Short mmCIF file of C-alpha atoms in Angstrom, two decimals:
data_model
loop_
_atom_site.label_atom_id
_atom_site.label_comp_id
_atom_site.label_asym_id
_atom_site.label_seq_id
_atom_site.Cartn_x
_atom_site.Cartn_y
_atom_site.Cartn_z
CA MET A 2 0.00 0.00 0.00
CA PHE A 3 1.12 3.55 -0.69
CA GLU A 4 1.57 5.88 2.24
CA GLU A 5 -0.69 8.90 2.65
CA ARG A 6 1.21 12.10 3.35
CA ARG A 7 0.24 15.35 5.00
CA LEU A 8 1.27 18.88 4.23
CA HIS A 9 3.94 20.68 6.23
CA PRO A 10 2.48 22.77 9.12
CA ILE A 11 3.61 25.97 7.40
CA ALA A 12 0.92 25.20 4.80
CA LEU A 13 -1.62 26.46 7.34
CA ILE A 14 0.09 29.87 7.43
CA LYS A 15 0.22 29.96 3.63
CA GLU A 16 -3.51 29.17 3.38
CA ILE A 17 -4.38 31.90 5.90
CA ILE A 18 -2.32 34.44 3.92
CA THR A 19 -4.07 33.34 0.71
CA ASN A 20 -7.52 33.71 2.29
CA VAL A 21 -6.69 37.17 3.60
CA ARG A 22 -5.38 38.27 0.20
CA ARG A 23 -8.50 36.97 -1.59
CA ASN A 24 -11.01 38.44 0.85
CA ILE A 25 -9.36 41.61 2.12
CA VAL A 26 -11.30 43.94 -0.20
CA PRO A 27 -14.83 42.54 0.44
CA ILE A 28 -14.07 42.28 4.17
CA VAL A 29 -12.90 45.90 4.42
CA VAL A 30 -15.87 47.12 2.36
CA ALA A 31 -18.32 45.10 4.49
CA LEU A 32 -16.82 46.33 7.76
CA PHE A 33 -16.78 49.92 6.51
CA SER A 34 -20.44 49.65 5.50
CA ILE A 35 -21.45 48.05 8.81
CA PHE A 36 -19.71 50.61 10.97
CA ARG A 37 -20.96 53.47 8.82
CA GLY A 38 -24.52 52.19 9.15
CA ILE A 39 -24.17 51.75 12.89
CA GLU A 40 -22.65 55.22 13.21
CA SER A 41 -25.59 56.77 11.37
CA THR A 42 -28.04 55.19 13.85
CA GLY A 43 -25.95 56.36 16.77
CA TYR A 44 -26.05 52.98 18.55
CA LEU A 45 -23.10 50.59 18.81
CA PRO A 46 -23.00 48.09 21.72
CA SER A 47 -19.49 47.35 22.98
CA TRP A 48 -19.95 43.62 22.49
CA ALA A 49 -20.84 44.12 18.80
CA ILE A 50 -17.27 45.15 17.92
CA TYR A 51 -15.81 41.96 19.42
CA PHE A 52 -18.54 39.86 17.81
CA ILE A 53 -17.81 41.28 14.34
CA ILE A 54 -14.06 40.76 14.78
CA ILE A 55 -14.58 37.13 15.84
CA ILE A 56 -16.84 36.48 12.83
CA VAL A 57 -14.25 37.91 10.43
CA ILE A 58 -11.46 35.83 12.01
CA LEU A 59 -13.55 32.67 11.75
CA LEU A 60 -14.38 33.36 8.10
CA ILE A 61 -10.66 33.60 7.35
CA LEU A 62 -9.33 30.80 9.54
CA THR A 63 -11.99 28.10 9.19
CA PRO A 64 -11.45 27.23 5.49
CA ALA A 65 -7.66 27.21 5.95
CA VAL A 66 -7.78 25.00 9.07
CA LEU A 67 -10.25 22.53 7.53
CA LYS A 68 -8.24 22.21 4.35
CA TYR A 69 -4.94 21.72 6.18
CA PHE A 70 -6.15 19.04 8.62
CA THR A 71 -8.07 17.05 5.97
CA TYR A 72 -5.55 17.34 3.09
CA ARG A 73 -3.82 14.08 2.13
CA TYR A 74 -1.80 13.17 -0.95
CA THR A 75 -0.36 9.87 -2.13
CA LEU A 76 2.31 9.26 -4.78
CA GLU A 77 1.32 5.96 -6.38
CA ASP A 78 3.15 4.08 -9.10
CA GLN A 79 0.77 5.26 -11.87
CA GLY A 80 -0.43 8.61 -10.59
CA ILE A 81 -0.94 11.01 -7.71
CA ARG A 82 -4.04 10.86 -5.51
CA ILE A 83 -5.28 13.87 -3.51
CA LYS A 84 -8.23 14.19 -1.17
CA TYR A 85 -9.41 16.85 1.25
CA GLY A 86 -12.58 18.34 2.72
CA LEU A 87 -14.81 17.70 5.73
CA ILE A 88 -18.39 18.21 4.60
CA PHE A 89 -17.76 18.27 0.85
CA ARG A 90 -14.89 15.85 0.24
CA LYS A 91 -12.91 16.20 -2.97
CA ASN A 92 -10.95 13.29 -4.40
CA THR A 93 -8.58 13.82 -7.33
CA TYR A 94 -6.48 11.29 -9.21
CA ILE A 95 -4.01 12.42 -11.87
CA PRO A 96 -2.14 9.86 -13.97
CA TYR A 97 1.50 10.84 -14.49
CA GLU A 98 1.19 10.68 -18.26
CA ARG A 99 -1.46 13.45 -18.18
CA ILE A 100 0.82 15.91 -16.41
CA GLN A 101 1.82 18.76 -18.71
CA THR A 102 3.96 20.96 -16.45
CA VAL A 103 5.12 20.89 -12.85
CA GLN A 104 5.72 24.18 -11.08
CA LYS A 105 7.68 24.62 -7.87
CA LYS A 106 7.04 27.83 -5.93
CA GLN A 107 9.04 28.66 -2.84
CA TRP A 108 8.13 31.65 -0.71
CA PHE A 109 10.97 33.23 1.27
CA PHE A 110 9.53 31.87 4.55
CA PHE A 111 9.49 28.35 3.06
CA ILE A 112 13.26 28.23 2.58
CA PRO A 113 14.29 27.64 6.25
CA PHE A 114 11.97 24.62 6.38
CA ASP A 115 13.17 23.21 3.02
CA VAL A 116 9.60 23.02 1.69
CA CYS A 117 7.93 24.33 -1.45
CA GLN A 118 4.58 24.59 -3.20
CA ILE A 119 3.99 22.26 -6.16
CA LEU A 120 1.44 23.02 -8.86
CA ILE A 121 0.57 20.09 -11.13
CA GLU A 122 -0.99 21.13 -14.42
CA THR A 123 -2.79 19.07 -17.02
CA ALA A 124 -4.44 19.84 -20.35
CA GLY A 125 -7.86 19.90 -18.68
CA GLY A 126 -7.08 22.25 -15.83
CA ASN A 127 -9.56 24.97 -16.96
CA GLY A 128 -7.01 27.75 -16.54
CA LYS A 129 -5.62 26.69 -13.16
CA ALA A 130 -3.54 23.96 -11.60
CA GLU A 131 -5.43 20.71 -11.15
CA ALA A 132 -3.42 19.82 -8.04
CA ASP A 133 -1.89 22.21 -5.51
CA LEU A 134 0.48 20.80 -2.89
CA VAL A 135 0.77 23.94 -0.78
CA ALA A 136 3.79 22.97 1.35
CA VAL A 137 5.68 19.72 0.86
CA PRO A 138 9.38 18.76 1.15
CA VAL A 139 11.52 19.89 -1.79
CA SER A 140 12.50 16.26 -2.36
CA VAL A 141 8.92 15.54 -3.48
CA VAL A 142 9.64 17.47 -6.71
CA ASP A 143 12.39 15.04 -7.72
CA GLU A 144 10.31 12.08 -6.55
CA LEU A 145 7.39 13.24 -8.66
CA LYS A 146 9.66 13.79 -11.65
CA ASP A 147 11.11 10.28 -11.34
CA LEU A 148 7.66 8.72 -11.13
CA ARG A 149 6.43 10.85 -14.03
CA ASP A 150 9.41 9.79 -16.17
CA GLY A 151 9.01 6.15 -15.15
CA LYS A 152 12.39 5.96 -13.42
CA GLN A 153 13.17 3.53 -10.66
CA GLN A 154 15.74 4.20 -7.99
CA THR A 155 18.65 1.77 -8.15
CA ILE A 156 19.34 -0.09 -4.93
CA ILE A 157 22.61 -1.91 -4.30
CA GLU A 158 22.39 -5.38 -2.78
CA GLU A 159 23.49 -5.92 0.76
CA ASN A 160 27.23 -6.56 1.03
CA SER A 161 27.68 -9.95 2.70
CA THR A 162 31.23 -9.26 3.87
CA ASN A 163 30.62 -6.08 5.91
CA ASP A 164 26.85 -6.46 6.36
CA GLU A 165 26.21 -2.82 5.33
CA HIS A 166 23.42 -1.46 3.21
CA LEU A 167 24.51 0.91 0.44
CA ALA A 168 22.17 2.85 -1.81
CA ALA A 169 23.15 4.15 -5.15
CA GLU A 170 23.37 7.92 -5.02
CA GLU A 171 21.53 9.58 -7.83
CA ILE A 172 23.76 12.04 -9.62
CA PRO A 173 21.88 15.31 -10.13
CA GLU A 174 21.34 16.15 -13.77
CA VAL A 175 23.42 19.09 -14.93
CA PRO A 176 21.71 21.51 -17.34
CA GLU A 177 23.06 21.50 -20.89
CA LYS A 178 22.70 25.28 -21.10
CA THR A 179 21.77 28.02 -18.65
CA VAL A 180 20.62 31.56 -19.46
CA MET A 181 20.39 34.23 -16.75
CA LEU A 182 19.11 37.79 -16.96
CA GLN A 183 20.97 40.65 -15.34
CA THR A 184 19.29 43.30 -13.21
CA LYS A 185 19.79 45.98 -15.87
CA GLN A 186 17.93 43.76 -18.37
CA LEU A 187 15.00 43.42 -15.97
CA ILE A 188 14.92 47.18 -15.44
CA LEU A 189 14.91 47.66 -19.22
CA MET A 190 12.08 45.14 -19.43
CA ALA A 191 10.02 47.05 -16.86
CA VAL A 192 10.71 50.42 -18.46
CA THR A 193 9.73 49.27 -21.97
CA SER A 194 6.65 47.31 -20.94
CA GLY A 195 3.09 48.52 -20.52
CA GLY A 196 3.06 47.49 -16.88
CA VAL A 197 2.18 51.01 -15.76
CA PHE A 198 -1.24 50.66 -17.42
CA GLY A 199 -1.75 47.30 -15.74
CA THR A 200 -0.89 48.83 -12.37
CA LEU A 201 -3.31 51.69 -13.09
CA LEU A 202 -6.12 49.23 -13.86
CA ILE A 203 -5.41 47.35 -10.62
CA VAL A 204 -5.59 50.59 -8.62
CA LEU A 205 -8.81 51.64 -10.35
CA ALA A 206 -10.36 48.21 -9.76
CA PHE A 207 -9.37 48.42 -6.09
CA LEU A 208 -10.88 51.90 -5.73
CA GLN A 209 -14.03 50.73 -7.53
CA GLN A 210 -14.69 48.35 -4.63
CA PHE A 211 -14.99 51.35 -2.30
CA ARG A 212 -17.02 53.57 -4.63
CA GLU A 213 -20.34 52.66 -3.04
CA VAL A 214 -19.18 53.30 0.53
CA ILE A 215 -17.29 56.58 -0.02
CA PRO A 216 -19.56 59.60 0.61
CA THR A 217 -20.61 61.28 -2.64
CA ASP A 218 -20.39 64.79 -1.20
CA TRP A 219 -16.79 64.17 -0.14
CA MET A 220 -15.86 63.00 -3.65
CA GLU A 221 -17.53 66.05 -5.20
CA SER A 222 -15.72 68.42 -2.85
CA GLN A 223 -12.35 66.86 -3.67
CA ALA A 224 -13.07 67.14 -7.41
CA GLU A 225 -13.92 70.82 -6.99
CA GLU A 226 -10.68 71.45 -5.10
CA LEU A 227 -8.66 69.79 -7.88
CA TRP A 228 -10.46 71.85 -10.52
CA LYS A 229 -9.65 75.08 -8.67
CA MET A 230 -5.94 74.28 -8.82
CA GLY A 231 -5.89 74.84 -12.56
CA VAL A 232 -5.14 72.75 -15.63
CA ILE A 233 -1.35 72.94 -15.29
CA VAL A 234 -1.39 71.75 -11.68
CA MET A 235 -3.73 68.89 -12.63
CA LEU A 236 -1.43 67.86 -15.46
CA VAL A 237 1.53 67.91 -13.08
CA LEU A 238 -0.40 65.73 -10.62
CA ILE A 239 -1.31 63.29 -13.39
CA VAL A 240 2.35 63.05 -14.46
CA ILE A 241 3.40 62.46 -10.84
CA VAL A 242 0.79 59.72 -10.45
CA LEU A 243 1.93 58.05 -13.68
CA LEU A 244 5.57 58.23 -12.54
CA VAL A 245 4.65 56.66 -9.20
CA LEU A 246 2.73 53.88 -10.97
CA TRP A 247 5.66 53.41 -13.32
CA GLY A 248 7.97 53.03 -10.34
CA ILE A 249 5.61 50.50 -8.76
CA SER A 250 5.54 48.58 -12.05
CA ILE A 251 9.35 48.48 -12.14
CA VAL A 252 9.54 47.21 -8.56
CA ARG A 253 6.88 44.55 -9.26
CA THR A 254 8.82 43.37 -12.31
CA LEU A 255 12.11 43.18 -10.38
CA PHE A 256 10.42 41.18 -7.61
CA LYS A 257 8.63 38.84 -10.02
CA TYR A 258 11.61 38.10 -12.28
CA PHE A 259 14.42 38.39 -9.74
CA GLN A 260 17.38 36.16 -10.71
CA PHE A 261 15.55 34.85 -13.77
CA LYS A 262 17.12 31.62 -14.98
CA LEU A 263 16.33 29.42 -17.98
CA MET A 264 17.90 25.94 -18.02
CA LYS A 265 17.92 23.34 -20.77
CA PHE A 266 17.94 19.66 -19.82
CA SER A 267 17.81 16.61 -22.02
CA ASP A 268 14.02 16.35 -22.00
CA SER A 269 12.78 19.60 -20.48
CA LEU A 270 13.19 23.33 -19.96
CA VAL A 271 13.22 24.77 -16.46
CA VAL A 272 12.37 28.40 -15.63
CA GLU A 273 13.23 29.88 -12.23
CA LYS A 274 12.33 33.39 -11.09
CA GLY A 275 11.10 35.46 -8.17
CA LEU A 276 12.34 37.10 -4.99
CA LEU A 277 9.67 36.77 -2.31
CA GLU A 278 8.15 33.79 -4.14
CA ARG A 279 10.64 31.63 -5.99
CA ASN A 280 8.83 30.10 -8.97
CA HIS A 281 10.27 26.94 -10.52
CA THR A 282 8.49 25.71 -13.69
CA THR A 283 9.40 22.52 -15.55
CA ILE A 284 8.29 22.33 -19.20
CA SER A 285 8.56 19.01 -21.00
CA LEU A 286 9.98 19.47 -24.50
CA ALA A 287 7.56 16.87 -25.82
CA ARG A 288 4.58 18.91 -24.61
CA ILE A 289 5.48 22.27 -26.16
CA GLN A 290 2.80 23.21 -28.69
CA GLY A 291 4.41 26.29 -30.18
CA ILE A 292 6.53 29.38 -29.62
CA ILE A 293 5.56 33.07 -29.70
CA ILE A 294 8.12 35.81 -30.33
CA ILE A 295 6.75 39.17 -29.19
CA GLU A 296 7.99 42.57 -30.35
CA SER A 297 6.28 45.69 -29.06
CA PRO A 298 6.87 48.87 -31.11
CA LEU A 299 9.31 50.33 -28.56
CA ARG A 300 11.21 47.08 -28.12
CA GLN A 301 11.26 46.55 -31.86
CA MET A 302 13.07 49.87 -32.29
CA LEU A 303 15.57 48.78 -29.63
CA GLY A 304 16.03 45.32 -31.20
CA LEU A 305 14.51 43.53 -28.20
CA VAL A 306 12.07 40.61 -28.06
CA ALA A 307 10.22 38.47 -25.52
CA VAL A 308 9.63 34.75 -26.06
CA LYS A 309 6.76 32.60 -24.81
CA VAL A 310 6.04 28.90 -25.22
CA ILE A 311 2.53 27.53 -25.65
CA THR A 312 1.83 24.35 -23.71
CA ALA A 313 -1.17 22.11 -23.38
CA GLY A 314 -1.04 22.69 -19.64
CA ASN A 315 -1.45 25.98 -17.81
CA SER A 316 1.12 28.59 -17.00
CA GLY A 317 0.18 29.02 -13.39
CA ASP A 318 -0.82 32.51 -14.32
CA GLU A 319 -4.59 32.78 -14.40
CA LYS A 320 -4.36 35.62 -16.93
CA GLN A 321 -2.14 33.71 -19.33
CA SER A 322 -3.37 30.16 -19.32
CA GLY A 323 -1.15 27.94 -21.45
CA ASP A 324 1.54 30.60 -22.02
CA ILE A 325 4.86 30.45 -20.19
CA LEU A 326 7.36 33.28 -20.50
CA LEU A 327 10.60 31.70 -21.64
CA LEU A 328 12.69 34.85 -22.18
CA PRO A 329 11.23 38.06 -20.67
CA ILE A 330 13.53 40.34 -22.67
CA MET A 331 16.64 39.88 -24.81
CA LYS A 332 18.38 41.15 -27.90
CA LYS A 333 16.73 39.64 -30.96
CA GLU A 334 19.86 38.02 -32.40
CA LEU A 335 20.86 36.51 -29.05
CA ALA A 336 17.30 35.26 -28.42
CA PHE A 337 17.25 33.40 -31.76
CA GLN A 338 20.66 31.91 -31.04
CA ILE A 339 19.45 30.61 -27.67
CA LEU A 340 16.23 29.25 -29.19
CA LYS A 341 18.14 27.39 -31.89
CA GLU A 342 20.34 25.75 -29.24
CA MET A 343 17.51 24.87 -26.85
CA LEU A 344 14.88 23.92 -29.45
CA PRO A 345 16.81 22.53 -32.43
CA ASN A 346 13.70 20.94 -33.93
CA TYR A 347 12.20 24.34 -34.72
CA LEU A 348 12.94 26.71 -37.59
CA PHE A 349 13.81 30.34 -36.79
CA ASP A 350 14.91 31.78 -40.15
CA LEU A 351 12.77 34.91 -40.07
CA GLU A 352 14.84 36.61 -42.75
CA GLU A 353 13.58 34.03 -45.27
CA MET A 354 9.89 34.70 -44.61
CA GLU A 355 7.64 35.37 -47.60
CA ARG A 356 5.95 38.73 -47.24
CA ALA A 357 2.45 39.74 -48.25
CA PRO A 358 2.05 41.08 -51.82
CA LYS A 359 1.98 44.84 -52.38
CA THR A 360 -1.70 44.64 -53.30
CA SER A 361 -2.41 43.66 -49.67
CA LEU A 362 -1.38 47.12 -48.47
CA ARG A 363 -4.43 48.56 -50.23
CA ARG A 364 -6.64 46.03 -48.42
CA PHE A 365 -5.17 46.95 -45.02
CA LEU A 366 -5.67 50.66 -45.70
CA GLN A 367 -9.25 50.12 -46.83
CA ILE A 368 -10.14 48.19 -43.68
CA TYR A 369 -8.47 50.47 -41.15
CA LEU A 370 -9.38 53.78 -42.81
CA GLY A 371 -12.92 52.65 -43.67
CA TRP A 372 -14.12 52.59 -40.07
CA THR A 373 -12.19 55.68 -38.92
CA LEU A 374 -12.14 58.22 -41.75
CA ILE A 375 -15.92 58.66 -42.22
CA PRO A 376 -16.70 59.04 -38.47
CA ALA A 377 -13.79 61.49 -38.15
CA ILE A 378 -15.11 63.62 -41.05
CA ILE A 379 -18.60 63.65 -39.55
CA ALA A 380 -17.25 64.62 -36.12
CA SER A 381 -15.11 67.37 -37.67
CA ILE A 382 -18.14 68.91 -39.42
CA LEU A 383 -20.55 68.65 -36.50
CA PHE A 384 -18.15 69.88 -33.83
CA PHE A 385 -15.98 72.25 -35.84
CA PRO A 386 -13.33 73.40 -34.96
CA PHE A 387 -12.72 71.10 -31.97
CA GLY A 388 -13.98 68.15 -33.99
CA LEU A 389 -10.85 68.38 -36.15
CA ILE A 390 -9.01 66.62 -33.33
CA SER A 391 -10.81 63.42 -34.42
CA MET A 392 -8.73 63.43 -37.64
CA ILE A 393 -5.90 62.05 -35.54
CA LEU A 394 -7.79 58.74 -35.48
CA PRO A 395 -7.55 57.94 -39.24
CA ILE A 396 -3.88 59.01 -39.19
CA LEU A 397 -3.18 56.48 -36.43
CA ALA A 398 -5.28 53.88 -38.27
CA GLY A 399 -3.25 54.44 -41.43
CA MET A 400 -0.02 53.97 -39.49
CA LYS A 401 -1.45 50.77 -38.00
CA ALA A 402 -2.41 49.51 -41.49
CA ILE A 403 1.12 50.07 -42.83
CA ALA A 404 2.68 48.45 -39.75
CA SER A 405 0.35 45.43 -40.05
CA TYR A 406 1.19 45.05 -43.74
CA ARG A 407 4.93 45.17 -43.10
CA ALA A 408 4.66 42.63 -40.29
CA THR A 409 2.72 40.06 -42.33
CA GLY A 410 4.74 37.03 -43.43
CA VAL A 411 4.82 33.22 -43.57
CA LEU A 412 7.42 30.50 -43.95
CA THR A 413 7.15 26.72 -44.15
CA GLY A 414 9.92 24.24 -43.52
CA LYS A 415 9.74 20.49 -43.69
CA HIS A 416 8.05 20.23 -40.30
CA THR A 417 7.75 23.85 -39.11
CA LEU A 418 5.38 26.71 -39.89
CA LEU A 419 6.15 30.36 -39.13
CA ILE A 420 3.40 32.98 -39.11
CA GLN A 421 4.07 36.64 -38.45
CA ALA A 422 1.48 39.39 -38.00
CA ARG A 423 0.61 42.46 -35.92
CA PRO A 424 -2.91 41.77 -34.55
CA ILE A 425 -3.09 44.85 -32.32
CA ILE A 426 0.10 46.68 -31.33
CA SER A 427 2.89 44.14 -30.88
CA LYS A 428 4.31 42.09 -33.72
CA LEU A 429 3.84 38.38 -33.05
CA THR A 430 5.74 35.53 -34.68
CA TYR A 431 4.31 32.04 -34.16
CA VAL A 432 6.67 29.10 -34.64
CA MET A 433 4.76 25.79 -34.81
CA ARG A 434 5.57 22.17 -35.46
CA LYS A 435 3.31 20.52 -38.02
CA GLU A 436 2.30 17.66 -35.71
CA ARG A 437 1.22 20.15 -33.00
CA ILE A 438 -1.18 22.12 -35.18
CA GLN A 439 -4.79 21.36 -34.19
CA GLY A 440 -6.38 22.91 -37.26
CA LEU A 441 -5.70 25.14 -40.25
CA SER A 442 -8.04 27.01 -42.56
CA ILE A 443 -7.94 29.54 -45.38
CA ARG A 444 -10.88 31.78 -46.23
CA LYS A 445 -11.66 34.75 -48.43
CA SER A 446 -14.57 37.02 -49.22
CA ILE A 447 -15.94 37.83 -52.66
CA TRP A 448 -14.14 41.19 -52.49
CA MET A 449 -10.81 39.41 -51.98
CA GLU A 450 -11.20 37.34 -55.16
CA LYS A 451 -10.11 40.20 -57.39
CA GLY A 452 -6.94 40.83 -55.38
CA HIS A 453 -6.13 37.10 -55.10
CA THR A 454 -5.68 37.28 -51.32
CA SER A 455 -6.82 35.02 -48.48
CA HIS A 456 -6.89 34.89 -44.69
CA LEU A 457 -4.96 32.09 -42.95
CA ASN A 458 -5.92 30.80 -39.46
CA VAL A 459 -4.02 28.22 -37.43
CA TRP A 460 -5.05 26.75 -34.05
CA LEU A 461 -2.89 25.26 -31.32
CA LYS A 462 -3.75 23.63 -28.02
CA SER A 463 -3.17 26.16 -25.24
CA GLY A 464 -4.07 25.36 -21.67
CA SER A 465 -7.67 24.23 -21.49
CA THR A 466 -8.56 26.20 -24.62
CA SER A 467 -6.81 26.97 -27.91
CA ALA A 468 -4.49 29.65 -29.25
CA GLU A 469 -5.11 31.14 -32.68
CA ALA A 470 -2.46 32.48 -35.01
CA TYR A 471 -3.58 34.27 -38.15
CA VAL A 472 -2.45 36.48 -41.00
CA ARG A 473 -4.66 38.70 -43.10
CA TYR A 474 -4.58 39.38 -46.84
CA LEU A 475 -1.96 36.80 -47.64
CA ASN A 476 -1.22 35.97 -51.27
CA GLN A 477 -3.68 33.25 -52.29
CA ALA A 478 -0.92 31.07 -53.75
CA GLN A 479 0.98 31.29 -50.44
CA ALA A 480 -2.12 30.33 -48.45
CA VAL A 481 -2.87 27.36 -50.72
CA THR A 482 0.75 26.17 -50.47
CA ILE A 483 0.55 26.19 -46.66
CA TYR A 484 -2.82 24.40 -46.77
CA ASN A 485 -1.38 21.70 -49.00
CA TRP A 486 1.69 21.44 -46.76
CA TYR A 487 -0.53 20.74 -43.76
CA SER A 488 -3.10 18.55 -45.50
CA PRO A 489 -2.36 14.79 -45.02
CA SER A 490 -3.25 14.15 -48.66
CA LYS A 491 -0.56 16.59 -49.79
CA THR A 492 2.42 15.28 -47.86
CA THR A 493 4.44 14.96 -51.04
CA ASN A 494 4.41 18.73 -51.44
CA GLU A 495 6.34 19.36 -48.21
CA ALA A 496 9.09 21.92 -48.61
#
């Protein structure tokens, strides 16, 4: 029989912290509303304060305590079994062959106890880890890897002469190649990213939770005071706020990607990063579905790229299910050199890509200017002269059309497909193995017949859903060639 194991006691602290982080906003809003309502009535018994505090503590502690004391996991020969719960018991069994990625996270207060958090991800995880071992010994990671790979520990027979038991020591696997990012690279990554807008959205979402409980008259009085300061002072305040948010974004990036390390092993890639929470992600080479090379306009001018891999599991990041950041930032030439060494089965010859025909530029301009030029003209006439500001929109749309046209390209190798496009702002290059492509289609409208162009769509498995790569207004002959390359009945036409 296989032995049931319990979590380390520090798991209870981790669960309490998680519950506080998840519920801090609704708890604060609820308490604020309760005390404000009681204050308006003018009656607040002394025992009510203690009662409310006890209720809040119980709401936070009870789920964590129940989960910790009922949580059990078992590493069996064919899979891992997990069960927990008191009233509603949950039993989970995950065969090792279904595991896509294994993540090891180690908070700074886990290190003295030599424990870590393990997230086990499968293709059917619905955007989150299917198994979460909150605090287990670090040795469980290697044990899980050995069981997943089907390895058996070698045991030396008892020596009859000295009557001693010797066990074969497993030699740790040394990475074939290791890539580390310096602090200045991480700072450059934070400075050139749009993290400031993400931080702004987080702050606005946080403030939105308190909108209903903040007095309206107080908000109106503060707005009037700001308006009295003048436009210049308000602009200065906005710049200061943006600079502060930018600084917060830089600090968050440094904390998240502290001592970023990418290691190549014989059958996997390992990504390590993080200061307060050390994140260790193992990606099986056999389970990589595709690669995305990302170039934002600013980074493109600086010759910098970011690289992600698409897996059938989840990334551990609820916002980016299936995507794992392989290289946060790096010079383009160096990034391609590293990719060629770590993923030799993929093709990265971007300079040989076939570009869209010149006739496609007219199509891009028609689409982007069509839905911006007419509304801008109408706005300019109705709200003249201030309406003329709306003419900036078609100018930006025209720039976007030209940038999208220049970014469009495709390339097929014997077993690899490259697709390059600029869907929104950043230029994306998808590198996909033929056997990993879930579906491929070409389509065109009756208006595209005259220009002999087609749209190309390709789908990959990504997390619990799918990732779509596409190019618009590709030469029809190019699209048909790619379709024949992928079609099983056209295998003889492989390039």
